[in-house]
Short mmCIF file of C-alpha atoms in Angstrom, two decimals:
data_model
loop_
_atom_site.label_atom_id
_atom_site.label_comp_id
_atom_site.label_asym_id
_atom_site.label_seq_id
_atom_site.Cartn_x
_atom_site.Cartn_y
_atom_site.Cartn_z
CA MET A 1 3.73 15.75 55.14
CA THR A 2 2.26 17.33 58.32
CA LEU A 3 4.30 18.48 61.31
CA ARG A 4 2.74 15.72 63.44
CA ALA A 5 3.68 13.05 60.91
CA CYS A 6 7.25 14.29 60.86
CA GLY A 7 7.38 14.26 64.63
CA LEU A 8 6.14 10.69 65.00
CA PRO A 9 9.32 8.83 63.95
CA CYS A 10 11.46 11.41 65.77
CA ALA A 11 9.53 10.93 69.02
CA ARG A 12 9.75 7.15 68.72
CA HIS A 13 13.50 7.25 68.27
CA LEU A 14 13.89 9.72 71.12
CA ASN A 15 11.70 7.52 73.26
CA GLY A 16 14.00 4.58 72.47
CA GLY A 17 16.98 6.54 73.79
CA TRP A 18 19.08 6.02 70.66
CA LEU A 19 20.01 9.65 70.11
CA ALA A 20 20.38 10.45 73.80
CA SER A 21 22.67 7.54 74.65
CA PRO A 22 25.79 8.97 76.34
CA GLN A 23 27.67 5.73 75.74
CA LEU A 24 27.63 6.11 71.91
CA SER A 25 31.16 7.19 70.88
CA LEU A 26 32.18 9.15 67.80
CA ASP A 27 33.83 5.98 66.45
CA ALA A 28 30.55 4.14 66.82
CA ILE A 29 28.73 6.96 65.04
CA ALA A 30 31.28 6.89 62.22
CA GLN A 31 30.92 3.14 61.94
CA GLN A 32 27.15 3.39 61.76
CA TRP A 33 27.43 6.14 59.13
CA ALA A 34 29.72 3.98 57.03
CA SER A 35 27.30 1.06 57.26
CA GLY A 36 24.43 3.25 56.11
CA LEU A 37 22.44 2.69 59.26
CA LEU A 38 22.76 6.26 60.49
CA GLN A 39 21.73 7.75 57.15
CA SER A 40 18.72 5.49 57.24
CA HIS A 41 17.70 6.69 60.66
CA LEU A 42 18.28 10.32 59.78
CA PHE A 43 16.03 9.96 56.72
CA ILE A 44 13.42 8.28 58.89
CA ILE A 45 13.63 11.15 61.39
CA MET A 46 12.91 13.50 58.48
CA GLY A 47 9.86 11.38 57.67
CA LEU A 48 11.43 9.78 54.57
CA HIS A 49 12.55 6.27 53.69
CA VAL A 50 15.64 5.41 51.66
CA GLN A 51 13.41 3.71 49.07
CA ASP A 52 11.39 6.90 48.71
CA ILE A 53 14.57 8.89 48.11
CA ALA A 54 15.79 6.35 45.52
CA SER A 55 12.44 6.46 43.75
CA ALA A 56 12.48 10.24 43.75
CA ILE A 57 16.00 10.29 42.29
CA ALA A 58 15.03 7.71 39.65
CA ALA A 59 11.92 9.69 38.73
CA ALA A 60 13.95 12.87 38.48
CA SER A 61 16.50 11.09 36.27
CA TYR A 62 13.72 9.72 34.05
CA TRP A 63 12.17 13.12 33.53
CA LYS A 64 15.59 14.65 32.91
CA LEU A 65 16.29 11.98 30.30
CA ALA A 66 12.87 12.43 28.72
CA GLY A 67 13.38 16.18 28.70
CA ALA A 68 16.81 15.79 27.12
CA VAL A 69 15.45 13.48 24.42
CA LEU A 70 12.55 15.84 23.75
CA GLY A 71 14.95 18.75 23.58
CA LEU A 72 17.15 16.92 21.09
CA LEU A 73 14.12 16.08 18.98
CA VAL A 74 13.02 19.71 18.96
CA ILE A 75 16.52 20.83 17.99
CA TYR A 76 16.72 18.16 15.27
CA GLN A 77 13.31 19.11 13.89
CA ALA A 78 14.22 22.79 13.93
CA LEU A 79 17.50 22.17 12.10
CA SER A 80 15.82 19.73 9.69
CA THR A 81 13.03 22.20 8.95
CA THR A 82 15.52 25.01 8.40
CA TYR A 83 17.50 22.85 5.97
CA ASN A 84 14.40 21.59 4.14
CA VAL A 85 12.97 25.09 3.70
CA PHE A 86 16.08 27.13 2.93
CA PHE A 87 18.85 24.78 1.72
CA HIS A 88 17.29 21.56 0.35
CA PRO A 89 17.86 20.93 -3.40
CA LEU A 90 14.07 20.67 -3.86
CA ARG A 91 13.31 23.98 -2.11
CA HIS A 92 12.41 25.70 -5.41
CA TYR A 93 9.69 23.18 -6.32
CA PRO A 94 6.11 24.34 -5.63
CA GLY A 95 4.12 22.88 -2.77
CA PRO A 96 2.70 23.71 0.68
CA PHE A 97 5.19 24.99 3.25
CA LEU A 98 4.51 22.28 5.85
CA GLN A 99 4.97 19.39 3.40
CA GLY A 100 8.24 20.86 2.20
CA ALA A 101 9.40 21.37 5.77
CA SER A 102 8.49 18.00 7.32
CA LYS A 103 7.53 14.41 6.51
CA ILE A 104 4.77 14.47 9.12
CA PRO A 105 1.94 15.79 6.85
CA TRP A 106 2.73 13.13 4.23
CA PHE A 107 2.76 10.43 6.93
CA LEU A 108 -0.61 11.54 8.33
CA HIS A 109 -2.26 11.51 4.89
CA GLN A 110 -0.66 8.17 3.99
CA THR A 111 -1.80 6.40 7.16
CA GLY A 112 -5.18 8.14 7.04
CA GLY A 113 -5.92 6.90 3.52
CA THR A 114 -6.26 10.41 2.08
CA LEU A 115 -2.88 10.84 0.37
CA ALA A 116 -4.11 10.39 -3.21
CA PHE A 117 -7.00 12.82 -2.80
CA HIS A 118 -4.91 15.37 -0.93
CA THR A 119 -2.15 15.21 -3.56
CA GLN A 120 -4.69 15.71 -6.36
CA GLY A 121 -5.81 18.90 -4.64
CA LEU A 122 -2.20 20.07 -4.43
CA HIS A 123 -1.71 19.50 -8.16
CA GLU A 124 -4.86 21.49 -8.82
CA LYS A 125 -3.36 24.37 -6.87
CA TYR A 126 0.36 24.17 -7.70
CA GLY A 127 0.51 22.54 -11.15
CA PRO A 128 1.95 19.38 -12.78
CA VAL A 129 4.83 18.91 -10.32
CA VAL A 130 4.44 19.25 -6.55
CA ARG A 131 6.77 18.75 -3.59
CA ILE A 132 4.68 16.50 -1.34
CA ALA A 133 7.43 15.85 1.26
CA PRO A 134 10.92 17.28 1.80
CA HIS A 135 12.53 14.70 -0.52
CA HIS A 136 9.47 13.62 -2.56
CA LEU A 137 7.98 14.93 -5.83
CA SER A 138 4.68 14.03 -7.50
CA PHE A 139 4.04 14.54 -11.24
CA THR A 140 0.94 14.53 -13.46
CA ASP A 141 2.55 15.25 -16.85
CA PRO A 142 2.18 12.13 -19.08
CA GLN A 143 5.87 12.46 -20.03
CA ALA A 144 6.72 11.68 -16.40
CA PHE A 145 5.36 8.14 -16.86
CA LYS A 146 8.05 7.50 -19.49
CA ASP A 147 10.82 9.32 -17.62
CA ILE A 148 10.16 7.57 -14.30
CA TYR A 149 8.95 4.10 -15.29
CA GLY A 150 9.63 3.73 -19.02
CA HIS A 151 11.95 1.54 -21.07
CA ARG A 152 15.43 2.94 -21.61
CA ILE A 153 15.49 2.80 -25.41
CA GLY A 154 16.06 5.31 -28.20
CA ALA A 155 16.65 8.82 -26.90
CA ALA A 156 16.36 7.51 -23.33
CA SER A 157 18.88 4.68 -23.77
CA ASP A 158 21.62 6.58 -21.92
CA MET A 159 19.38 7.18 -18.89
CA PRO A 160 19.59 4.66 -16.02
CA GLU A 161 16.45 2.81 -14.96
CA LEU A 162 15.10 4.31 -11.75
CA PRO A 163 15.17 1.75 -8.91
CA LYS A 164 12.15 1.25 -6.71
CA ALA A 165 12.13 3.00 -3.34
CA THR A 166 12.58 -0.03 -1.08
CA MET A 167 10.47 1.28 1.81
CA PHE A 168 7.33 1.07 -0.34
CA TYR A 169 7.89 -2.42 -1.71
CA HIS A 170 9.86 -4.47 0.82
CA VAL A 171 8.68 -3.58 4.31
CA SER A 172 10.24 -6.54 6.14
CA ARG A 173 13.59 -8.31 5.77
CA ARG A 174 11.88 -11.54 6.81
CA ILE A 175 9.86 -11.49 3.60
CA PRO A 176 11.76 -12.73 0.52
CA HIS A 177 11.76 -10.50 -2.55
CA ASN A 178 8.97 -11.08 -5.07
CA ILE A 179 8.41 -9.85 -8.61
CA ILE A 180 7.36 -6.41 -7.33
CA SER A 181 10.08 -5.88 -4.71
CA SER A 182 12.94 -7.63 -6.53
CA THR A 183 16.00 -5.80 -7.83
CA ILE A 184 16.19 -4.72 -11.46
CA GLU A 185 18.41 -7.71 -12.29
CA ASP A 186 16.36 -10.38 -10.47
CA HIS A 187 13.11 -9.00 -11.86
CA ARG A 188 14.01 -9.92 -15.44
CA GLY A 189 14.29 -13.64 -14.66
CA LEU A 190 11.13 -13.72 -12.56
CA ARG A 191 9.13 -11.87 -15.20
CA ARG A 192 10.29 -14.21 -17.97
CA SER A 193 9.24 -17.22 -15.91
CA LEU A 194 5.79 -15.75 -15.25
CA ALA A 195 5.23 -14.40 -18.77
CA HIS A 196 4.14 -17.81 -20.08
CA GLY A 197 1.11 -17.82 -17.77
CA PHE A 198 -0.05 -14.46 -19.14
CA SER A 199 0.41 -15.15 -22.87
CA ASP A 200 -2.54 -15.22 -25.29
CA LYS A 201 -2.19 -18.99 -25.60
CA ALA A 202 -2.20 -19.46 -21.84
CA MET A 203 -5.20 -17.18 -21.43
CA ARG A 204 -7.18 -19.28 -23.92
CA GLU A 205 -6.21 -22.42 -22.01
CA GLN A 206 -7.20 -20.81 -18.71
CA GLU A 207 -10.57 -19.59 -20.01
CA PRO A 208 -12.55 -22.65 -18.80
CA ILE A 209 -11.24 -22.08 -15.26
CA ILE A 210 -12.18 -18.39 -15.32
CA GLY A 211 -15.51 -19.14 -16.99
CA ARG A 212 -16.44 -21.63 -14.28
CA TYR A 213 -16.30 -18.93 -11.59
CA VAL A 214 -18.05 -16.33 -13.74
CA ASP A 215 -20.88 -18.82 -14.30
CA LEU A 216 -21.08 -19.51 -10.57
CA LEU A 217 -21.21 -15.76 -9.90
CA MET A 218 -24.12 -15.40 -12.34
CA LEU A 219 -25.89 -18.34 -10.69
CA ARG A 220 -25.56 -16.70 -7.27
CA LEU A 221 -26.74 -13.30 -8.53
CA HIS A 222 -29.73 -14.78 -10.38
CA GLY A 223 -30.72 -16.56 -7.19
CA LEU A 224 -30.46 -13.36 -5.16
CA CYS A 225 -32.38 -11.33 -7.73
CA GLY A 226 -35.09 -13.98 -7.90
CA ALA A 227 -35.44 -13.88 -4.12
CA ALA A 228 -35.59 -10.09 -4.22
CA ALA A 229 -38.38 -10.20 -6.79
CA GLU A 230 -40.36 -12.41 -4.42
CA GLY A 231 -39.82 -9.95 -1.60
CA THR A 232 -37.58 -12.19 0.51
CA ALA A 233 -34.40 -10.15 0.01
CA ALA A 234 -33.58 -6.54 -0.75
CA VAL A 235 -29.83 -5.88 -0.85
CA VAL A 236 -27.06 -7.51 -2.88
CA ASP A 237 -23.53 -6.55 -1.85
CA LEU A 238 -21.81 -6.82 -5.23
CA LYS A 239 -18.47 -5.81 -3.73
CA ASN A 240 -18.35 -9.07 -1.79
CA TYR A 241 -19.37 -11.15 -4.78
CA TYR A 242 -16.76 -9.50 -7.00
CA ASN A 243 -14.09 -10.21 -4.39
CA TRP A 244 -15.20 -13.80 -3.99
CA THR A 245 -15.19 -14.39 -7.75
CA THR A 246 -11.76 -12.89 -8.38
CA PHE A 247 -10.15 -14.53 -5.34
CA ASP A 248 -11.63 -17.93 -6.23
CA ALA A 249 -10.54 -17.71 -9.87
CA ILE A 250 -7.03 -16.38 -9.22
CA GLY A 251 -6.58 -18.78 -6.31
CA ASP A 252 -7.37 -21.67 -8.65
CA LEU A 253 -5.04 -20.32 -11.36
CA VAL A 254 -2.15 -19.89 -8.91
CA PHE A 255 -2.59 -22.71 -6.39
CA GLY A 256 -4.71 -25.16 -8.35
CA GLU A 257 -7.34 -24.81 -5.64
CA SER A 258 -10.13 -22.29 -5.13
CA PHE A 259 -10.73 -20.45 -1.87
CA GLY A 260 -14.33 -21.69 -2.10
CA CYS A 261 -15.95 -18.33 -1.36
CA LEU A 262 -18.65 -18.55 -4.05
CA GLU A 263 -19.33 -22.22 -3.29
CA ALA A 264 -19.75 -21.55 0.43
CA ASN A 265 -21.39 -18.18 -0.22
CA LYS A 266 -19.13 -16.59 2.40
CA GLN A 267 -15.67 -15.09 2.74
CA HIS A 268 -12.62 -17.31 3.31
CA PRO A 269 -10.70 -16.24 6.48
CA TRP A 270 -7.55 -15.53 4.48
CA VAL A 271 -9.48 -13.30 2.06
CA ASP A 272 -10.83 -11.43 5.09
CA ALA A 273 -7.32 -10.95 6.46
CA ILE A 274 -5.84 -9.73 3.20
CA LEU A 275 -8.64 -7.24 2.51
CA SER A 276 -8.19 -5.83 6.01
CA ALA A 277 -4.44 -5.59 5.44
CA VAL A 278 -4.92 -3.75 2.14
CA HIS A 279 -7.24 -1.25 3.76
CA GLN A 280 -4.93 -0.63 6.71
CA GLY A 281 -1.96 0.35 4.61
CA ALA A 282 1.69 -0.43 3.99
CA PHE A 283 2.68 -1.23 7.57
CA LEU A 284 0.36 -4.26 7.54
CA ILE A 285 1.43 -5.55 4.14
CA GLY A 286 3.30 -8.37 5.83
CA LEU A 287 -0.08 -10.03 6.48
CA ILE A 288 -0.24 -10.80 2.77
CA TYR A 289 2.37 -13.48 3.26
CA LEU A 290 0.96 -15.08 6.41
CA GLY A 291 -0.73 -18.43 6.26
CA PHE A 292 0.33 -19.33 2.75
CA GLY A 293 3.09 -21.86 3.36
CA GLU A 294 0.88 -24.84 4.11
CA LEU A 295 -1.66 -23.95 1.44
CA VAL A 296 0.98 -23.75 -1.30
CA GLU A 297 2.78 -26.89 -0.12
CA LEU A 298 -0.32 -29.03 0.01
CA SER A 299 -1.99 -27.80 -3.16
CA ARG A 300 -0.03 -26.01 -5.83
CA LEU A 301 3.37 -27.66 -5.46
CA ALA A 302 1.66 -31.04 -5.61
CA ALA A 303 -0.53 -30.15 -8.59
CA LYS A 304 -0.17 -31.95 -11.88
CA PRO A 305 2.87 -30.67 -13.87
CA GLY A 306 2.12 -28.70 -17.02
CA ARG A 307 -1.26 -27.46 -15.79
CA ALA A 308 -2.31 -24.30 -17.69
CA ASP A 309 -2.18 -21.62 -15.03
CA LEU A 310 -0.32 -18.48 -13.96
CA PHE A 311 2.32 -20.18 -11.83
CA GLU A 312 3.37 -23.12 -13.97
CA GLY A 313 6.32 -21.27 -15.54
CA VAL A 314 7.79 -20.34 -12.16
CA LEU A 315 7.55 -23.91 -10.90
CA ARG A 316 9.35 -25.20 -13.98
CA LYS A 317 12.21 -22.73 -13.52
CA ARG A 318 12.45 -22.64 -9.72
CA ASP A 319 15.85 -24.39 -9.69
CA GLU A 320 17.20 -22.33 -12.59
CA LEU A 321 16.19 -19.12 -10.81
CA GLY A 322 17.34 -20.35 -7.41
CA LEU A 323 13.91 -19.86 -5.85
CA THR A 324 13.35 -21.16 -2.33
CA PHE A 325 9.99 -22.29 -0.99
CA ALA A 326 9.63 -18.88 0.70
CA HIS A 327 10.19 -17.14 -2.66
CA LEU A 328 7.53 -19.32 -4.28
CA ALA A 329 5.04 -18.65 -1.49
CA GLY A 330 5.71 -14.91 -1.63
CA ASN A 331 5.24 -14.67 -5.39
CA ALA A 332 2.18 -16.91 -5.33
CA SER A 333 0.47 -14.84 -2.66
CA LEU A 334 1.37 -11.64 -4.51
CA LEU A 335 -0.23 -12.94 -7.71
CA VAL A 336 -3.42 -13.74 -5.83
CA VAL A 337 -3.66 -10.30 -4.24
CA ALA A 338 -2.59 -8.32 -7.31
CA GLY A 339 -4.91 -10.24 -9.62
CA SER A 340 -8.00 -10.34 -7.43
CA GLU A 341 -8.38 -7.31 -5.18
CA THR A 342 -7.54 -4.82 -7.93
CA THR A 343 -9.96 -6.47 -10.38
CA ALA A 344 -12.74 -6.51 -7.81
CA THR A 345 -12.07 -2.84 -7.04
CA LEU A 346 -12.37 -1.88 -10.71
CA LEU A 347 -15.58 -3.90 -11.12
CA SER A 348 -17.06 -2.24 -8.03
CA GLY A 349 -16.15 1.21 -9.36
CA ALA A 350 -17.49 0.45 -12.84
CA THR A 351 -20.77 -0.84 -11.39
CA TYR A 352 -21.22 2.28 -9.29
CA LEU A 353 -20.47 4.54 -12.26
CA LEU A 354 -22.88 2.64 -14.50
CA VAL A 355 -25.83 2.67 -12.11
CA SER A 356 -25.13 6.36 -11.42
CA ASN A 357 -25.23 7.14 -15.16
CA ARG A 358 -28.28 5.33 -16.51
CA HIS A 359 -27.80 6.51 -20.10
CA VAL A 360 -24.37 4.82 -20.18
CA LEU A 361 -25.77 1.62 -18.65
CA ASP A 362 -28.56 1.50 -21.24
CA LYS A 363 -26.08 2.00 -24.09
CA VAL A 364 -23.63 -0.71 -22.99
CA THR A 365 -26.52 -3.11 -22.25
CA LYS A 366 -27.85 -2.56 -25.78
CA GLU A 367 -24.41 -3.26 -27.27
CA VAL A 368 -24.02 -6.54 -25.38
CA ARG A 369 -27.51 -7.83 -26.17
CA GLU A 370 -27.29 -6.94 -29.85
CA THR A 371 -23.89 -8.63 -30.14
CA PHE A 372 -24.62 -11.93 -28.39
CA ALA A 373 -27.59 -14.20 -28.94
CA SER A 374 -26.87 -16.11 -25.72
CA ALA A 375 -24.38 -16.27 -22.86
CA VAL A 376 -22.66 -19.22 -24.55
CA ASP A 377 -21.33 -16.85 -27.23
CA ILE A 378 -19.52 -14.67 -24.68
CA ASN A 379 -15.82 -15.51 -24.33
CA LEU A 380 -12.45 -13.79 -23.95
CA SER A 381 -12.08 -13.30 -27.70
CA SER A 382 -15.59 -12.12 -28.52
CA VAL A 383 -15.78 -9.45 -25.80
CA GLY A 384 -12.84 -7.74 -27.52
CA GLY A 385 -15.31 -6.57 -30.17
CA LEU A 386 -17.45 -4.62 -27.68
CA SER A 387 -16.00 -1.18 -28.39
CA TYR A 388 -18.36 0.74 -26.12
CA MET A 389 -17.93 -1.68 -23.22
CA LEU A 390 -14.15 -1.38 -23.53
CA ALA A 391 -14.56 2.41 -23.51
CA VAL A 392 -16.62 2.06 -20.32
CA LEU A 393 -13.84 0.02 -18.71
CA ASN A 394 -11.17 2.55 -19.76
CA GLU A 395 -13.24 5.40 -18.38
CA SER A 396 -13.80 3.40 -15.18
CA PHE A 397 -10.03 2.94 -14.87
CA ARG A 398 -9.65 6.70 -15.25
CA CYS A 399 -12.35 7.67 -12.77
CA TYR A 400 -11.77 4.89 -10.25
CA PRO A 401 -8.20 3.52 -10.51
CA PRO A 402 -7.58 0.47 -8.29
CA VAL A 403 -4.02 1.71 -7.60
CA THR A 404 -4.04 5.41 -6.80
CA SER A 405 -0.49 6.16 -5.63
CA ASN A 406 2.83 4.95 -4.15
CA LEU A 407 4.50 3.57 -7.29
CA VAL A 408 7.60 5.34 -6.03
CA ARG A 409 11.07 5.39 -7.58
CA ARG A 410 14.34 6.84 -6.31
CA VAL A 411 16.53 9.02 -8.54
CA PRO A 412 20.00 7.44 -8.94
CA LEU A 413 23.43 9.07 -9.02
CA GLY A 414 23.74 11.84 -11.57
CA GLY A 415 20.16 13.00 -11.16
CA GLN A 416 17.41 12.74 -13.76
CA THR A 417 15.34 15.01 -15.98
CA ILE A 418 11.65 14.26 -15.48
CA ALA A 419 9.02 16.01 -17.59
CA GLY A 420 11.53 18.78 -18.28
CA ASN A 421 12.51 19.24 -14.62
CA TYR A 422 15.97 18.37 -13.30
CA VAL A 423 15.63 16.19 -10.19
CA PRO A 424 18.68 15.55 -7.95
CA VAL A 425 19.95 12.18 -6.72
CA GLY A 426 18.06 10.53 -3.87
CA THR A 427 14.73 12.21 -4.60
CA LEU A 428 11.59 10.06 -4.42
CA VAL A 429 9.45 10.51 -7.54
CA GLU A 430 6.11 9.16 -8.74
CA VAL A 431 3.04 9.74 -10.87
CA GLN A 432 -0.03 9.31 -8.69
CA GLN A 433 -2.74 7.92 -10.94
CA TRP A 434 -5.61 9.58 -9.13
CA SER A 435 -3.98 12.96 -9.69
CA ALA A 436 -3.04 12.30 -13.34
CA ASN A 437 -6.50 10.89 -14.10
CA HIS A 438 -8.29 13.94 -12.69
CA SER A 439 -6.01 16.69 -13.97
CA THR A 440 -7.57 19.36 -16.18
CA ASP A 441 -4.22 19.46 -18.00
CA ASN A 442 -4.83 15.88 -19.15
CA TRP A 443 -8.59 15.57 -19.50
CA ALA A 444 -11.62 17.60 -20.53
CA ASP A 445 -14.16 17.57 -17.68
CA PRO A 446 -12.10 15.07 -15.65
CA TRP A 447 -14.82 14.59 -13.03
CA THR A 448 -17.43 13.57 -15.61
CA PHE A 449 -17.94 9.89 -16.44
CA ARG A 450 -17.88 9.99 -20.24
CA PRO A 451 -16.84 6.71 -21.96
CA GLU A 452 -17.32 8.31 -25.39
CA ARG A 453 -13.97 10.08 -25.02
CA PHE A 454 -12.26 6.71 -25.56
CA LEU A 455 -14.06 6.14 -28.87
CA ASP A 456 -12.10 9.00 -30.45
CA SER A 457 -8.78 8.61 -32.21
CA GLU A 458 -5.74 9.98 -30.37
CA GLU A 459 -5.75 13.06 -32.61
CA GLU A 460 -9.45 13.71 -32.04
CA ALA A 461 -9.04 13.16 -28.31
CA ALA A 462 -6.08 15.55 -28.08
CA ALA A 463 -8.07 18.22 -29.94
CA LYS A 464 -10.79 17.87 -27.30
CA GLY A 465 -8.31 18.09 -24.41
CA ASN A 466 -7.99 14.37 -23.65
CA LYS A 467 -4.48 12.87 -23.43
CA PHE A 468 -4.77 9.10 -23.69
CA GLU A 469 -1.11 8.69 -22.67
CA ALA A 470 -2.04 10.08 -19.23
CA LEU A 471 -4.08 6.93 -18.49
CA GLN A 472 -1.70 4.18 -17.38
CA PRO A 473 -3.61 1.93 -14.93
CA PHE A 474 -1.07 -0.88 -15.47
CA SER A 475 1.92 1.51 -15.38
CA VAL A 476 4.51 1.48 -18.18
CA GLY A 477 8.00 0.18 -18.88
CA PRO A 478 9.82 -3.01 -17.93
CA ARG A 479 8.01 -3.28 -14.59
CA ASN A 480 4.46 -2.62 -15.70
CA CYS A 481 1.72 -5.01 -14.60
CA ILE A 482 2.32 -8.42 -16.15
CA GLY A 483 -1.44 -9.07 -16.18
CA ARG A 484 -2.20 -6.16 -18.49
CA LYS A 485 -3.77 -8.36 -21.18
#
């Protein structure tokens, strides 16, 4: 503020005679001070308003508060880092310094979609067990699958089942538990009720439903290829068609009504939303459950009883299990996502690997055409005899697993021995499939697409450096994928 600006209010008050008034007594001055009027005038004489002073004080308080909070955060981080590096029970496990010191590197890789690939690089450098966060261990040893996820029978019968780490499976309290996020006790009842829909008998009954959408997929692809041959089209996005087929088929099996993607030849809005949610990570997983209430109520719950599908067993036992409408909707939506997006991902990966390895494509094509005289002969039972095609699918699972990481468990009281390593209570543990599938400890030439490795016996494979037990795309134990068949 310039000298002239400061003098302006002073001159105006002097000109008004307020300060020079000889009649103003000390009592009057005291009274004006008490009322705040005098302070106001004094601040104005100084070129300042009371509001300006209040704002300045508030701003100063805000910055002091922000500084104090920042200071506390720095102190907390410093103390936390010191503890994690020098005193934490996991301090002796190998891993990069920053990931052992702070959760921030793990968070950045998780939200950036690079966690699985980054962790695989860490295993390559540090070995079969790596500390990927202060309280988090990753394993690649096949024995870790059994120790973390396996059944508690035989020699392991005295070991408690490791509970799921809630933060990875149940991100919102508003969302009811489903078969994935449920407790160990509740899971048993839910799984029993769903098991009927995944039995061999049920699969045979469901085959016409599945076949209908496979036939429609073939019809669409033949049309596109015919147009391409005539020069009217050039690109076929198989990823979209795989997604449409699997979502339509699973939607029909769960809700009794297709999403209509293949019929309309375009993506259903809900399919769009769920694919976006999957790609954006765990903090958007709540979108999976949005928009399903009305769809379930109007279609599946009103469907004919006894229909051969994946959800019929749950509907029959909803009262016995005490399932609310929200529980039904949550489990139904989960079945759709788990059964469709993962299948489409595998098919996309397998297609890429086949067209990138022409000799493998030629070999599997020859097997199919020599086995079947026509498409009518191809069914769920007969494809089980295609040994090379099944080897291609196993190798595709290994090279391009639909689920790469985050099947996380928490070590209970008493600690746990995992792959020969004692792990203390509270530790988060997992086997990341991308890391296990590309470990040189588990596979010969892990980055080479070689289906022939799965034609060997287990003994032959082990002699060549391939450990079949390291490939667990459906996980293992009591909470493995119910759709494994």
